[in-house]
mmCIF file of C-alpha atoms in Angstrom:
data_model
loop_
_atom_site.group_PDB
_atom_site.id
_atom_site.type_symbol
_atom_site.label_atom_id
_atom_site.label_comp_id
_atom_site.label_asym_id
_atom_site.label_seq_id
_atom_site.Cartn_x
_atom_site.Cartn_y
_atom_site.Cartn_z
ATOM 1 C CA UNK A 27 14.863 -23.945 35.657
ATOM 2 C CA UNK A 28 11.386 -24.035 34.512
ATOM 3 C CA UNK A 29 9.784 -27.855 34.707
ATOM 4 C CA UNK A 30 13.302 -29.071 35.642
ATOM 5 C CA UNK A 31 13.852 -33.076 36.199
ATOM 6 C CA UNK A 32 16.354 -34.022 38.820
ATOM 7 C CA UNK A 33 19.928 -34.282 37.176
ATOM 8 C CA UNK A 34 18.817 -32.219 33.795
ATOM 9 C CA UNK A 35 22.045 -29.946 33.250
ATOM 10 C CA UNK A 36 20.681 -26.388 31.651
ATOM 11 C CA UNK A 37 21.982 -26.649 28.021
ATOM 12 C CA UNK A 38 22.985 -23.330 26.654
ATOM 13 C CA UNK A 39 21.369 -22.737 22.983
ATOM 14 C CA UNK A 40 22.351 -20.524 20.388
ATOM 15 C CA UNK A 41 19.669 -19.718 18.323
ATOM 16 C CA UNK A 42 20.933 -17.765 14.883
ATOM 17 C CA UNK A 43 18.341 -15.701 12.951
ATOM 18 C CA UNK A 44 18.844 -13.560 10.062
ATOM 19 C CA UNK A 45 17.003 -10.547 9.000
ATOM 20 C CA UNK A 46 17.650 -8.389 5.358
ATOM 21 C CA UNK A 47 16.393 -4.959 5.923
ATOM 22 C CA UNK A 48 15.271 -2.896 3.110
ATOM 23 C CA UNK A 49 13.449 0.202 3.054
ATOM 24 C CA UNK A 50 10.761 1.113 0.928
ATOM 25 C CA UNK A 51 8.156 3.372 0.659
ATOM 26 C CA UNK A 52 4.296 2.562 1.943
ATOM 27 C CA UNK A 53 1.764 3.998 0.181
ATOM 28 C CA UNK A 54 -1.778 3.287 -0.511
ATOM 29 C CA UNK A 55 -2.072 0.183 -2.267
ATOM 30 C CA UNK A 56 -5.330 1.064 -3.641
ATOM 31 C CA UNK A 57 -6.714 -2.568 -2.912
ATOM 32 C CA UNK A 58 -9.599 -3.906 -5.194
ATOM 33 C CA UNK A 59 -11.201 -4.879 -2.221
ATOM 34 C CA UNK A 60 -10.075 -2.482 -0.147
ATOM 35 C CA UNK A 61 -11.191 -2.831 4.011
ATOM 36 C CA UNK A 62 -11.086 0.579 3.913
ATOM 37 C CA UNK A 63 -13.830 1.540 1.590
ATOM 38 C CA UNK A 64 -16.092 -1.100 3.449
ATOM 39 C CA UNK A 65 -14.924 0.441 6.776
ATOM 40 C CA UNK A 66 -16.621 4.125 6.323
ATOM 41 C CA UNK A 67 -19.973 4.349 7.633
ATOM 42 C CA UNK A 68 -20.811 7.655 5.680
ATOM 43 C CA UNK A 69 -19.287 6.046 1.911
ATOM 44 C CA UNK A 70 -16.664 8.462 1.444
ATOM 45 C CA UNK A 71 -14.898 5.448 0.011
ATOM 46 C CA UNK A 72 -14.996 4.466 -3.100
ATOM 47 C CA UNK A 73 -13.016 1.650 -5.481
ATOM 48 C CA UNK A 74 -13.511 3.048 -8.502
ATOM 49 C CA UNK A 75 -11.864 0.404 -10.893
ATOM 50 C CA UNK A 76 -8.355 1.932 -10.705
ATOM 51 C CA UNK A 77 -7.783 3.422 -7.133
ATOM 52 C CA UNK A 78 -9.426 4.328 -3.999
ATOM 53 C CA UNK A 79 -10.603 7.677 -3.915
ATOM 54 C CA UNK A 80 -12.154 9.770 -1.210
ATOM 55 C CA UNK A 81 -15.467 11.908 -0.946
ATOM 56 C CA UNK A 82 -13.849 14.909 1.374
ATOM 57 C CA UNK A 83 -17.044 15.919 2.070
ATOM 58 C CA UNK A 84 -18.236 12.938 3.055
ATOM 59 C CA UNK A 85 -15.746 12.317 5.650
ATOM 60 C CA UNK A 86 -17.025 12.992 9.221
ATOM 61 C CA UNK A 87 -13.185 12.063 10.722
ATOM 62 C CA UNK A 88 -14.206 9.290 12.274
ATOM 63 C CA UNK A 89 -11.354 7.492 11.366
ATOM 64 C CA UNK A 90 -12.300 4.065 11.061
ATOM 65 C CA UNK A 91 -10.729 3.845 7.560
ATOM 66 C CA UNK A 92 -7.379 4.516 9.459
ATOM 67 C CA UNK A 93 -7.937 1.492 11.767
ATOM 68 C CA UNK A 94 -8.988 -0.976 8.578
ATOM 69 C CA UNK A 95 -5.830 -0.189 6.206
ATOM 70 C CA UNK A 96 -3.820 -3.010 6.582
ATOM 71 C CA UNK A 97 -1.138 -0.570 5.289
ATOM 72 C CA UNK A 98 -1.326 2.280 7.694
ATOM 73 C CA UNK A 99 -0.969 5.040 4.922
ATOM 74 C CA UNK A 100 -3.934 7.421 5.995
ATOM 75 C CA UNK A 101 -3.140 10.277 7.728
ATOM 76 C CA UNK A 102 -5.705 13.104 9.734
ATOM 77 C CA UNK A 103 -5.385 16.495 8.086
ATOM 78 C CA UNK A 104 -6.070 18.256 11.683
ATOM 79 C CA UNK A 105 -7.233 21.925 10.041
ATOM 80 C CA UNK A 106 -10.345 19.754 8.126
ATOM 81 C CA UNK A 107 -10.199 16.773 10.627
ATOM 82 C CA UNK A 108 -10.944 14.613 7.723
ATOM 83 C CA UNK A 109 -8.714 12.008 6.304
ATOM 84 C CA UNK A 110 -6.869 11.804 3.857
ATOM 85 C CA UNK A 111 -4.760 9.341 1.246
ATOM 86 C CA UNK A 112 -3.033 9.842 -1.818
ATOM 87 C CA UNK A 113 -4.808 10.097 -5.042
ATOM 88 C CA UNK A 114 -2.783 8.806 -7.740
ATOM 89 C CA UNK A 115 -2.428 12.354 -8.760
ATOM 90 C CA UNK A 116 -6.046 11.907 -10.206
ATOM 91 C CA UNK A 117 -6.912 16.028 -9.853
ATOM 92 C CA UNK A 118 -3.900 15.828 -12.931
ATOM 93 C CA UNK A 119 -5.268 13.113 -15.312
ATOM 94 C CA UNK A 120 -5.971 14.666 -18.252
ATOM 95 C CA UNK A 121 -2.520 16.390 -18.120
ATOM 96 C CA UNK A 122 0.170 15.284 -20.763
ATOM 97 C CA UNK A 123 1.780 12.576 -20.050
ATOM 98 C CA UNK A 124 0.057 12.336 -16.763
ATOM 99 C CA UNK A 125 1.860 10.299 -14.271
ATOM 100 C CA UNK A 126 1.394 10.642 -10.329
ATOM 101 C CA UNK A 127 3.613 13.492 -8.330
ATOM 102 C CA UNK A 128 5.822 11.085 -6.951
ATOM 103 C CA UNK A 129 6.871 8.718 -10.170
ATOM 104 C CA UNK A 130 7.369 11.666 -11.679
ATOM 105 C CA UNK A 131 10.091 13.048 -9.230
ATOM 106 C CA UNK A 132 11.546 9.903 -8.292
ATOM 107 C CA UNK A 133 15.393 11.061 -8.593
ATOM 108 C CA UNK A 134 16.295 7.432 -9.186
ATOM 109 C CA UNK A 135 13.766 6.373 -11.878
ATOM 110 C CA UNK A 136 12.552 3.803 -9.531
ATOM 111 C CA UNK A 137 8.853 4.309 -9.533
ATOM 112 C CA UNK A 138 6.769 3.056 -12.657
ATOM 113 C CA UNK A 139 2.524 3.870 -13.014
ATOM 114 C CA UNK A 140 0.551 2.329 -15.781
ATOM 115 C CA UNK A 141 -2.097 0.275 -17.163
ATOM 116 C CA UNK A 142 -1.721 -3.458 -15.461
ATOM 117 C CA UNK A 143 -4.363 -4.072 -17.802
ATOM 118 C CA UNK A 144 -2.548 -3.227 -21.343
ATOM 119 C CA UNK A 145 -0.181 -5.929 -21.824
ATOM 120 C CA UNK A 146 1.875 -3.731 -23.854
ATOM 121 C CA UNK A 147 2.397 -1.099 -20.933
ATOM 122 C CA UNK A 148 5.843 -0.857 -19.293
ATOM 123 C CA UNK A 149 4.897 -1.904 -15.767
ATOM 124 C CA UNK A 150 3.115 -4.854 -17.639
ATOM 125 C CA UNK A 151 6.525 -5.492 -19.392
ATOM 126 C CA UNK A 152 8.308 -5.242 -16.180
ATOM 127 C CA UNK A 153 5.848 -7.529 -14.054
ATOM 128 C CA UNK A 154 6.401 -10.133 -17.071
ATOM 129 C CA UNK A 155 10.114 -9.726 -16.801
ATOM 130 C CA UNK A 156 10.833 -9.347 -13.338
ATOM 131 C CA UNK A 157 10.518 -10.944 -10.137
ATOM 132 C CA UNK A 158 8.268 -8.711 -7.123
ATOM 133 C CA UNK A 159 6.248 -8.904 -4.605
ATOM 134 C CA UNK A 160 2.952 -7.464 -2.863
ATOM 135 C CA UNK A 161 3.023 -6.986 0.771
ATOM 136 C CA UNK A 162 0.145 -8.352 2.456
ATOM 137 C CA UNK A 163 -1.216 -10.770 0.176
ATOM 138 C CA UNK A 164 -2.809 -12.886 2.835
ATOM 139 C CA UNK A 165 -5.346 -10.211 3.774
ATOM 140 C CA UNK A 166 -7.196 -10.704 0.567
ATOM 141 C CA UNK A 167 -7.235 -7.164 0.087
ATOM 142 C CA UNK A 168 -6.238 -7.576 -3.927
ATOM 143 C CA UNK A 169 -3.652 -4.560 -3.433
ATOM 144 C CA UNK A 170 -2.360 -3.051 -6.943
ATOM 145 C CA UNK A 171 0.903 -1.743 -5.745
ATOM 146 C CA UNK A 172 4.086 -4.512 -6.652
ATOM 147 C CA UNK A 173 7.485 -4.314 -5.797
ATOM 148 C CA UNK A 174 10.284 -5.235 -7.819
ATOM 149 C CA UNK A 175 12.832 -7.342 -6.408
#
């Protein structure tokens, strides 16, 4: 034994810990102050008010951005070597009854998109009524993704 005294008698210990696993998707949070944006060195970041969007062109691949997400959602598209992120489905926008690819087909109805800003707006209804959480809070990074629990 480790830092033993003469006479000690090794104690077993049962040490009990318990986990809940759940498994949900990580996507881009699209932070308000997102370490990403501040990351690039040629600005093809950008917050602009509602999500983090990207300047393809801009992107040298350096990926630096893919270093600073807390969140680990960027991913190398190896035939442009530029990165890449999801969009929100912004190239759709002034579609009817626009909504982002994946709420959209969510087989389950589990994804909700809208205005955190209208207090009228059904993901502001369900953040009233509902308890959720954020992941990475402590970071700072103002993330506007919330999951219901």
């Amino acid at each position: 034994l480790k830092h033993s005294v003469p006479g000690d008698v090794p104690k077993p210990r049962l040490n009990l810990i318990t986990t809940l696993t759940i498994s949900a998707p990580i996507v881009c949070h699209h932070c308000a102050d997102a370490p990403c944006v501040a990351s690039c060195p040629e600005g093809a970041l950008y917050f602009d008010g509602a999500r983090v969007a990207v300047k393809q062109e801009r992107c040298i691949g350096c990926r630096y951005c893919m270093t600073a997400c807390p969140y680990g959602v960027r991913q190398m598209n190896p035939k442009t070597n530029t990165v890449e992120k999801c969009t929100l489905c912004f190239q759709r926008k002034n579609d009817e009854n626009w909504v982002p690819a994946c709420v959209h087909n969510c087989c389950c109805g589990a994804r909700y998109f809208g205005d955190l800003d209208d207090p009228n707006s059904e993901v502001s209804r369900l953040l009233a009524s509902r308890e959720y959480t954020q992941l990475h809070t402590e970071f700072g990074t103002k993330p506007s993704v919330y999951y219901l629990v």
